[in-house]
Amino acid sequence: MAVSRPSSAQPVPGPTDRPVYVIGAGPGGLAAAYALRARGIRAVVLEKADRVGASWRGHYDRLHLHTTRRLSALPGLAIPRRFGRWVSRDNVVRYLEKYAEHHDLEIVTGVEVFRIERAAGGEGWVLHASGGRELTGSAVVVATGYNHTPRVPAWPGLDGYGGEFRHAGEYRNPQPYAGRDVLVVGIGNTGAEIAVDLVEGGAARVRLAVRTAPHILRRSTAGWAAQYTGVLVRRLPVRLVDRLARPLAKISMPDLSAHGLPRPDTGLYSRVREGAIPLQDVGLVDAVRKGKVEIVAAVEGFEDGKVVLADGSRISPDAVIAATGYARALEGLVGHLDVLDGRGKPVVHGARTPGNSPGLYFTGFTNPISGMFRELAIDAEKIARALTKRRA
């Protein structure tokens, strides 16, 4: 399916008059396409799925943004007030659909880009896509998403494990787990929320395997969203934020050490810089205190149909849900261009392009404390300004 409508903005000619290709029709890609179009630059969004917001459509049912509606809007269109302060998954999808329609974005669905290469002569980029397509653009914005490919650790014995096992990306709701013993692996925001969802949905027993105790924040305190604090401190020195966060955590959060969740011994913002976003409490703290969610040691492997934990114990849950994160999976797309770091993430993002790859932009590959949607909106405007300046 292709959506193509004339732009009301005056086109800004590029060196080759070729479009800017945006890969991915999620929030980052749509925001970038609008920001470019608003400056008169033709942007064509390529999406491998058949609709915009494919990643959001696949999230679990109870998911809501952990950032406020007002600070999660993409440029050029507010999120409707009726969606509430914490926007649900379904309403995020509705918003993304409306966003693409409202801005008359040029979107081509059903096209997967496999590899990006410099065009002959070094002017522009060639995209190798499904159906044998070779598309040449003046610039490329990669917005394929932070949560791209489910990641499962290489646990010994997993291949031969006969029990029910799935990644959290396949989890939708607790209905299939009612009356069952479930082990959730990983205490990020996804794992914590799935554990609470299972408890509320009638699972007989819910255990949560934890390797590193997280920093836990209340999503909102007396109307003050945790995101507001994230915005205020994001540019402060890391050590200063770590020192400020420590006493505040003791005041706002109970000590769960007796339940297997001691307070972290590393600073909150130091952990953020390493990629670990604080856990926003949506019911886990109460569930742990009441014994409805049991904290157990990290998973070390699988043996004889049992799950082996780091403390040497073996358990036999009815089902295992691995909330173990995602890989960016950019190696095949751009790995040959020497633009990724050792963890597979782009070395730059936003308005900056790699020194060896001018005209190649990345958005949505950081996990900021100030909120993903907010930073996607900011990156979109920066990319549009940079490209306008480059074409001047």
Coordinates of C-alpha atoms in Angstrom, one line a residue:
M1 CA 0.0 0.0 0.0
A2 CA 1.3 3.4 -0.8
V3 CA 0.1 6.8 0.4
S4 CA 1.3 9.7 -1.7
R5 CA -0.1 13.2 -1.6
P6 CA 1.3 16.5 -2.9
S7 CA 3.2 18.6 -0.3
S8 CA 1.9 22.0 0.5
A9 CA 5.4 23.2 1.3
Q10 CA 7.8 24.6 -1.3
P11 CA 10.2 21.8 -2.3
V12 CA 13.8 22.3 -1.4
P13 CA 16.0 20.9 -4.2
G14 CA 18.7 18.5 -3.2
P15 CA 21.9 17.8 -4.9
T16 CA 20.2 15.0 -6.9
D17 CA 16.6 15.9 -6.4
R18 CA 16.1 12.4 -4.9
P19 CA 13.9 11.9 -1.9
V20 CA 15.1 11.3 1.7
Y21 CA 14.2 7.7 2.6
V22 CA 13.0 7.1 6.1
I23 CA 13.1 3.4 7.1
G24 CA 10.4 2.5 9.6
A25 CA 6.8 3.8 10.1
G26 CA 6.9 3.9 13.9
P27 CA 6.8 7.1 15.9
G28 CA 10.4 8.0 15.1
G29 CA 10.1 7.5 11.4
L30 CA 6.7 9.3 11.2
A31 CA 8.0 12.3 13.2
A32 CA 11.1 12.6 11.0
A33 CA 9.0 12.4 7.8
Y34 CA 6.8 15.2 9.0
A35 CA 9.6 17.4 10.1
L36 CA 11.3 17.0 6.7
R37 CA 8.1 17.6 4.8
A38 CA 7.4 20.7 6.8
R39 CA 10.7 22.1 5.5
G40 CA 9.8 21.2 1.9
I41 CA 12.0 18.1 1.7
R42 CA 10.3 15.1 0.1
A43 CA 10.5 12.2 2.6
V44 CA 9.3 8.7 1.6
V45 CA 8.7 6.3 4.5
L46 CA 9.4 2.6 3.9
E47 CA 7.7 0.2 6.2
K48 CA 8.0 -3.6 6.0
A49 CA 4.7 -4.2 7.7
D50 CA 1.3 -3.5 6.1
R51 CA 0.4 -0.6 8.5
V52 CA 2.1 2.1 10.5
G53 CA 3.0 1.5 14.2
A54 CA 3.6 -2.2 13.7
S55 CA 5.7 -2.6 16.8
W56 CA 3.1 -0.9 19.0
R57 CA 0.4 -3.1 17.6
G58 CA 2.3 -6.2 18.8
H59 CA 2.8 -5.1 22.5
Y60 CA 0.9 -6.6 25.3
D61 CA -2.7 -5.5 25.9
R62 CA -2.3 -3.5 29.2
L63 CA 0.6 -1.4 28.1
H64 CA 0.4 2.3 28.6
L65 CA 3.1 5.0 28.0
H66 CA 5.1 5.7 31.1
T67 CA 5.4 9.2 29.9
T68 CA 2.7 11.8 30.0
R69 CA 0.4 12.6 27.1
R70 CA 1.5 16.2 26.8
L71 CA 5.3 15.3 26.7
S72 CA 4.8 12.4 24.3
A73 CA 3.3 14.2 21.3
L74 CA 5.2 14.1 18.0
P75 CA 5.8 17.4 16.2
G76 CA 2.8 19.0 14.5
L77 CA -0.1 17.1 16.3
A78 CA -1.1 16.9 19.9
I79 CA -2.3 13.6 21.4
P80 CA -6.0 13.9 22.1
R81 CA -6.9 14.9 25.6
R82 CA -9.5 12.1 25.7
F83 CA -6.7 9.5 25.6
G84 CA -5.9 10.4 29.2
R85 CA -2.6 11.2 30.9
W86 CA -1.1 7.7 30.4
V87 CA -1.9 6.8 26.8
S88 CA -2.8 3.1 26.2
R89 CA -1.3 0.9 23.5
D90 CA -4.4 1.0 21.4
N91 CA -4.6 4.8 21.6
V92 CA -0.9 5.1 20.7
V93 CA -1.7 3.2 17.5
R94 CA -4.7 5.4 16.8
Y95 CA -2.6 8.5 17.3
L96 CA 0.1 7.2 14.9
E97 CA -2.5 6.4 12.3
K98 CA -4.0 9.8 12.7
Y99 CA -0.6 11.4 12.6
A100 CA 0.2 9.9 9.2
E101 CA -3.1 10.8 7.8
H102 CA -3.2 14.4 9.2
H103 CA 0.2 15.2 7.7
D104 CA -0.4 13.5 4.4
L105 CA 2.8 11.5 4.8
E106 CA 4.2 9.5 1.9
I107 CA 4.3 6.0 3.1
V108 CA 5.0 2.8 1.2
T109 CA 4.2 -0.4 3.2
G110 CA 5.2 -3.9 2.5
V111 CA 8.8 -2.9 1.7
E112 CA 11.7 -4.2 3.8
V113 CA 15.1 -2.6 3.4
F114 CA 17.9 -5.2 3.9
R115 CA 21.1 -3.2 3.2
I116 CA 22.2 0.4 2.7
E117 CA 25.2 1.4 0.6
R118 CA 26.8 4.6 -0.7
A119 CA 25.7 5.4 -4.2
A120 CA 28.3 5.3 -7.0
G121 CA 30.4 8.4 -6.8
G122 CA 29.5 8.9 -3.1
E123 CA 26.5 11.1 -3.8
G124 CA 23.5 9.7 -2.0
W125 CA 22.5 6.3 -0.9
V126 CA 21.2 3.0 -2.4
L127 CA 18.7 1.0 -0.5
H128 CA 18.4 -2.7 -1.3
A129 CA 14.9 -3.8 -0.5
S130 CA 12.4 -6.6 -0.9
G131 CA 11.2 -7.5 -4.3
G132 CA 14.6 -6.8 -5.8
R133 CA 14.2 -3.1 -5.4
E134 CA 17.1 -0.7 -5.5
L135 CA 16.1 2.8 -4.3
T136 CA 18.4 5.8 -4.5
G137 CA 17.9 8.6 -2.0
S138 CA 19.8 11.8 -1.2
A139 CA 19.8 10.8 2.5
V140 CA 18.5 8.1 4.7
V141 CA 17.0 8.2 8.2
V142 CA 17.1 4.8 9.9
A143 CA 14.1 4.5 12.4
T144 CA 13.7 0.8 12.6
G145 CA 13.2 0.9 16.4
Y146 CA 14.8 0.3 19.7
N147 CA 12.7 -2.9 20.3
H148 CA 13.4 -4.5 16.9
T149 CA 14.3 -8.2 17.4
P150 CA 13.5 -10.2 20.6
R151 CA 16.7 -11.2 22.4
V152 CA 17.0 -14.4 24.4
P153 CA 20.3 -15.2 26.2
A154 CA 22.2 -18.3 25.2
W155 CA 21.2 -20.2 28.3
P156 CA 22.7 -23.7 28.5
G157 CA 20.0 -26.4 27.9
L158 CA 17.4 -24.1 26.5
D159 CA 17.2 -25.9 23.1
G160 CA 16.3 -29.1 24.9
Y161 CA 13.9 -27.6 27.4
G162 CA 10.5 -29.3 27.0
G163 CA 8.5 -26.8 29.0
E164 CA 6.5 -23.8 27.7
F165 CA 8.9 -20.9 26.9
R166 CA 8.3 -17.7 25.1
H167 CA 9.8 -14.2 24.8
A168 CA 7.8 -11.3 26.3
G169 CA 7.3 -10.0 22.8
E170 CA 4.8 -12.9 22.3
Y171 CA 2.9 -12.1 25.5
R172 CA -0.5 -10.4 25.0
N173 CA -2.6 -10.9 28.2
P174 CA -2.8 -13.2 31.3
Q175 CA -5.8 -15.3 30.1
P176 CA -3.7 -18.3 28.9
Y177 CA -1.9 -18.4 32.3
A178 CA -4.9 -18.4 34.7
G179 CA -4.4 -21.0 37.4
R180 CA -0.8 -21.7 36.3
D181 CA 2.7 -21.3 37.8
V182 CA 4.6 -18.7 35.7
L183 CA 8.3 -17.6 35.9
V184 CA 9.0 -14.2 34.4
V185 CA 12.7 -13.6 33.7
G186 CA 13.9 -10.0 33.8
I187 CA 12.9 -7.0 36.0
G188 CA 12.8 -4.3 33.4
N189 CA 9.6 -2.3 32.9
T190 CA 8.2 -5.0 30.6
G191 CA 8.9 -7.9 33.0
A192 CA 7.6 -6.1 36.0
E193 CA 4.4 -5.1 34.3
I194 CA 3.8 -8.6 32.9
A195 CA 4.3 -10.1 36.4
V196 CA 1.6 -7.7 37.8
D197 CA -0.6 -8.5 34.9
L198 CA -0.3 -12.2 35.6
V199 CA -1.2 -11.7 39.3
E200 CA -4.2 -9.7 38.4
G201 CA -5.2 -12.1 35.7
G202 CA -5.4 -15.1 38.1
A203 CA -2.1 -16.9 37.7
A204 CA -1.7 -19.4 40.6
R205 CA 1.9 -18.4 41.2
V206 CA 4.2 -15.7 39.8
R207 CA 7.9 -15.7 40.2
L208 CA 10.2 -13.0 38.9
A209 CA 13.9 -13.9 38.2
V210 CA 16.2 -11.0 38.9
R211 CA 19.9 -10.7 38.2
T212 CA 20.5 -7.0 39.1
A213 CA 18.1 -5.1 41.4
P214 CA 16.7 -2.1 39.6
H215 CA 16.1 1.5 40.6
I216 CA 12.4 1.8 41.2
L217 CA 10.5 5.1 40.8
R218 CA 6.9 6.0 41.2
R219 CA 5.4 6.9 37.9
S220 CA 3.8 10.0 39.5
T221 CA 3.9 11.5 43.0
A222 CA 1.3 14.1 43.9
G223 CA 0.7 14.8 40.2
W224 CA 4.5 15.2 39.5
A225 CA 5.4 12.7 36.8
A226 CA 8.8 10.9 37.1
Q227 CA 9.3 12.1 33.5
Y228 CA 9.4 15.7 34.6
T229 CA 12.3 15.0 36.8
G230 CA 14.0 13.1 34.0
V231 CA 13.7 16.1 31.7
L232 CA 15.1 18.4 34.4
V233 CA 18.2 16.3 35.2
R234 CA 19.1 14.8 31.8
R235 CA 21.9 17.3 31.2
L236 CA 23.2 17.5 34.8
P237 CA 26.5 15.7 35.8
V238 CA 25.9 12.0 36.3
R239 CA 27.5 11.9 39.8
L240 CA 25.3 14.8 40.9
V241 CA 22.1 13.1 39.8
D242 CA 23.2 9.9 41.4
R243 CA 23.8 11.7 44.8
L244 CA 20.4 13.5 44.6
A245 CA 18.5 10.3 43.7
R246 CA 19.8 8.2 46.5
P247 CA 18.0 10.0 49.5
L248 CA 14.9 10.6 47.4
A249 CA 14.6 6.8 46.7
K250 CA 14.8 6.1 50.4
I251 CA 12.0 8.5 51.1
S252 CA 9.7 7.5 48.2
M253 CA 10.2 3.7 48.0
P254 CA 10.0 1.1 50.7
D255 CA 13.0 -1.2 51.3
L256 CA 12.3 -4.5 49.7
S257 CA 15.5 -6.2 50.8
A258 CA 13.6 -8.8 52.9
H259 CA 11.7 -9.8 49.7
G260 CA 14.8 -10.2 47.6
L261 CA 15.0 -6.7 46.1
P262 CA 17.8 -4.8 47.9
R263 CA 18.4 -1.2 47.0
P264 CA 20.9 -0.9 44.1
D265 CA 24.5 -0.2 45.0
T266 CA 25.1 1.8 41.8
G267 CA 23.8 5.2 41.0
L268 CA 20.5 5.7 39.2
Y269 CA 21.9 8.0 36.4
S270 CA 25.1 5.9 36.1
R271 CA 22.8 2.9 35.3
V272 CA 20.8 5.0 32.8
R273 CA 24.0 5.8 30.9
E274 CA 24.7 2.1 30.7
G275 CA 21.3 1.6 29.1
A276 CA 19.3 0.6 32.2
I277 CA 16.2 2.8 32.6
P278 CA 14.6 2.9 36.1
L279 CA 11.6 0.7 36.7
Q280 CA 8.4 2.7 37.0
D281 CA 6.1 1.1 39.5
V282 CA 2.7 0.2 38.2
G283 CA 1.9 -2.2 41.0
L284 CA 5.0 -4.4 41.4
V285 CA 6.0 -3.0 44.8
D286 CA 2.7 -3.8 46.4
A287 CA 2.6 -7.2 44.7
V288 CA 6.1 -8.1 46.1
R289 CA 5.3 -6.8 49.6
K290 CA 2.1 -8.9 49.7
G291 CA 3.9 -12.0 48.4
K292 CA 1.9 -12.1 45.2
V293 CA 5.1 -11.8 43.1
E294 CA 8.1 -13.8 44.4
I295 CA 11.6 -12.6 43.7
V296 CA 14.0 -15.4 42.8
A297 CA 17.6 -15.6 41.6
A298 CA 18.6 -15.1 38.0
V299 CA 18.2 -17.9 35.5
E300 CA 21.5 -19.7 34.7
G301 CA 20.2 -22.4 32.4
F302 CA 17.8 -25.3 31.8
E303 CA 18.4 -29.0 32.8
D304 CA 16.2 -32.1 32.9
G305 CA 13.0 -30.0 32.2
K306 CA 13.8 -27.6 35.1
V307 CA 15.0 -24.1 35.3
V308 CA 18.4 -23.7 37.0
L309 CA 18.8 -20.5 39.1
A310 CA 21.9 -18.7 40.1
D311 CA 21.6 -19.7 43.7
G312 CA 21.7 -23.4 42.7
S313 CA 18.0 -24.1 43.1
R314 CA 15.9 -25.7 40.4
I315 CA 12.3 -24.9 39.8
S316 CA 9.6 -26.3 37.5
P317 CA 7.1 -23.6 36.4
D318 CA 4.3 -24.3 34.0
A319 CA 5.5 -21.5 31.7
V320 CA 8.6 -19.3 31.3
I321 CA 8.3 -15.7 29.9
A322 CA 11.6 -14.1 29.0
A323 CA 11.4 -10.4 29.4
T324 CA 15.1 -10.2 28.3
G325 CA 14.9 -7.2 25.9
Y326 CA 15.5 -6.7 22.3
A327 CA 18.4 -6.3 19.8
R328 CA 18.6 -3.4 17.4
A329 CA 19.5 -5.8 14.6
L330 CA 21.2 -3.2 12.5
E331 CA 24.2 -5.3 11.5
G332 CA 22.8 -6.5 8.2
L333 CA 21.5 -3.1 7.3
V334 CA 24.5 -0.9 8.1
G335 CA 27.1 -3.0 9.9
H336 CA 29.4 -2.9 6.9
L337 CA 29.6 0.9 7.1
D338 CA 31.4 1.0 10.4
V339 CA 28.7 3.1 12.0
L340 CA 27.8 0.9 15.0
D341 CA 29.5 0.6 18.4
G342 CA 30.4 -2.7 20.1
R343 CA 26.8 -3.2 21.3
G344 CA 25.4 -2.8 17.9
K345 CA 24.0 0.7 18.4
P346 CA 24.6 3.7 16.1
V347 CA 27.6 5.7 17.1
V348 CA 25.6 8.9 16.6
H349 CA 21.9 9.9 16.6
G350 CA 19.7 12.8 15.8
A351 CA 21.3 15.6 13.7
R352 CA 24.8 14.1 13.8
T353 CA 25.9 11.7 11.0
P354 CA 28.9 9.4 11.2
G355 CA 32.0 11.0 9.8
N356 CA 32.4 8.4 7.2
S357 CA 28.7 8.4 6.2
P358 CA 27.3 11.9 5.6
G359 CA 23.6 11.9 5.0
L360 CA 22.9 8.8 7.1
Y361 CA 20.9 9.6 10.2
F362 CA 19.6 7.5 13.1
T363 CA 16.7 8.1 15.5
G364 CA 15.1 6.0 18.2
F365 CA 18.2 4.0 19.3
T366 CA 18.7 5.5 22.7
N367 CA 16.5 4.9 25.8
P368 CA 16.4 8.4 27.4
I369 CA 15.4 9.1 31.0
S370 CA 13.3 12.0 29.6
G371 CA 11.0 9.8 27.5
M372 CA 11.4 8.1 24.2
F373 CA 8.6 9.9 22.3
R374 CA 9.8 13.3 23.5
E375 CA 13.3 12.6 22.3
L376 CA 12.0 11.2 19.0
A377 CA 10.2 14.5 18.4
I378 CA 13.3 16.5 19.2
D379 CA 15.5 14.3 17.0
A380 CA 13.1 14.7 14.1
E381 CA 13.4 18.5 14.2
K382 CA 17.2 18.3 14.5
I383 CA 17.5 16.0 11.5
A384 CA 15.2 18.2 9.4
R385 CA 17.3 21.3 10.3
A386 CA 20.5 19.5 9.5
L387 CA 19.3 18.3 6.1
T388 CA 17.9 21.7 5.2
K389 CA 21.3 23.3 6.0
R390 CA 23.1 20.5 4.1
R391 CA 21.0 21.3 1.0
A392 CA 21.4 25.1 1.2

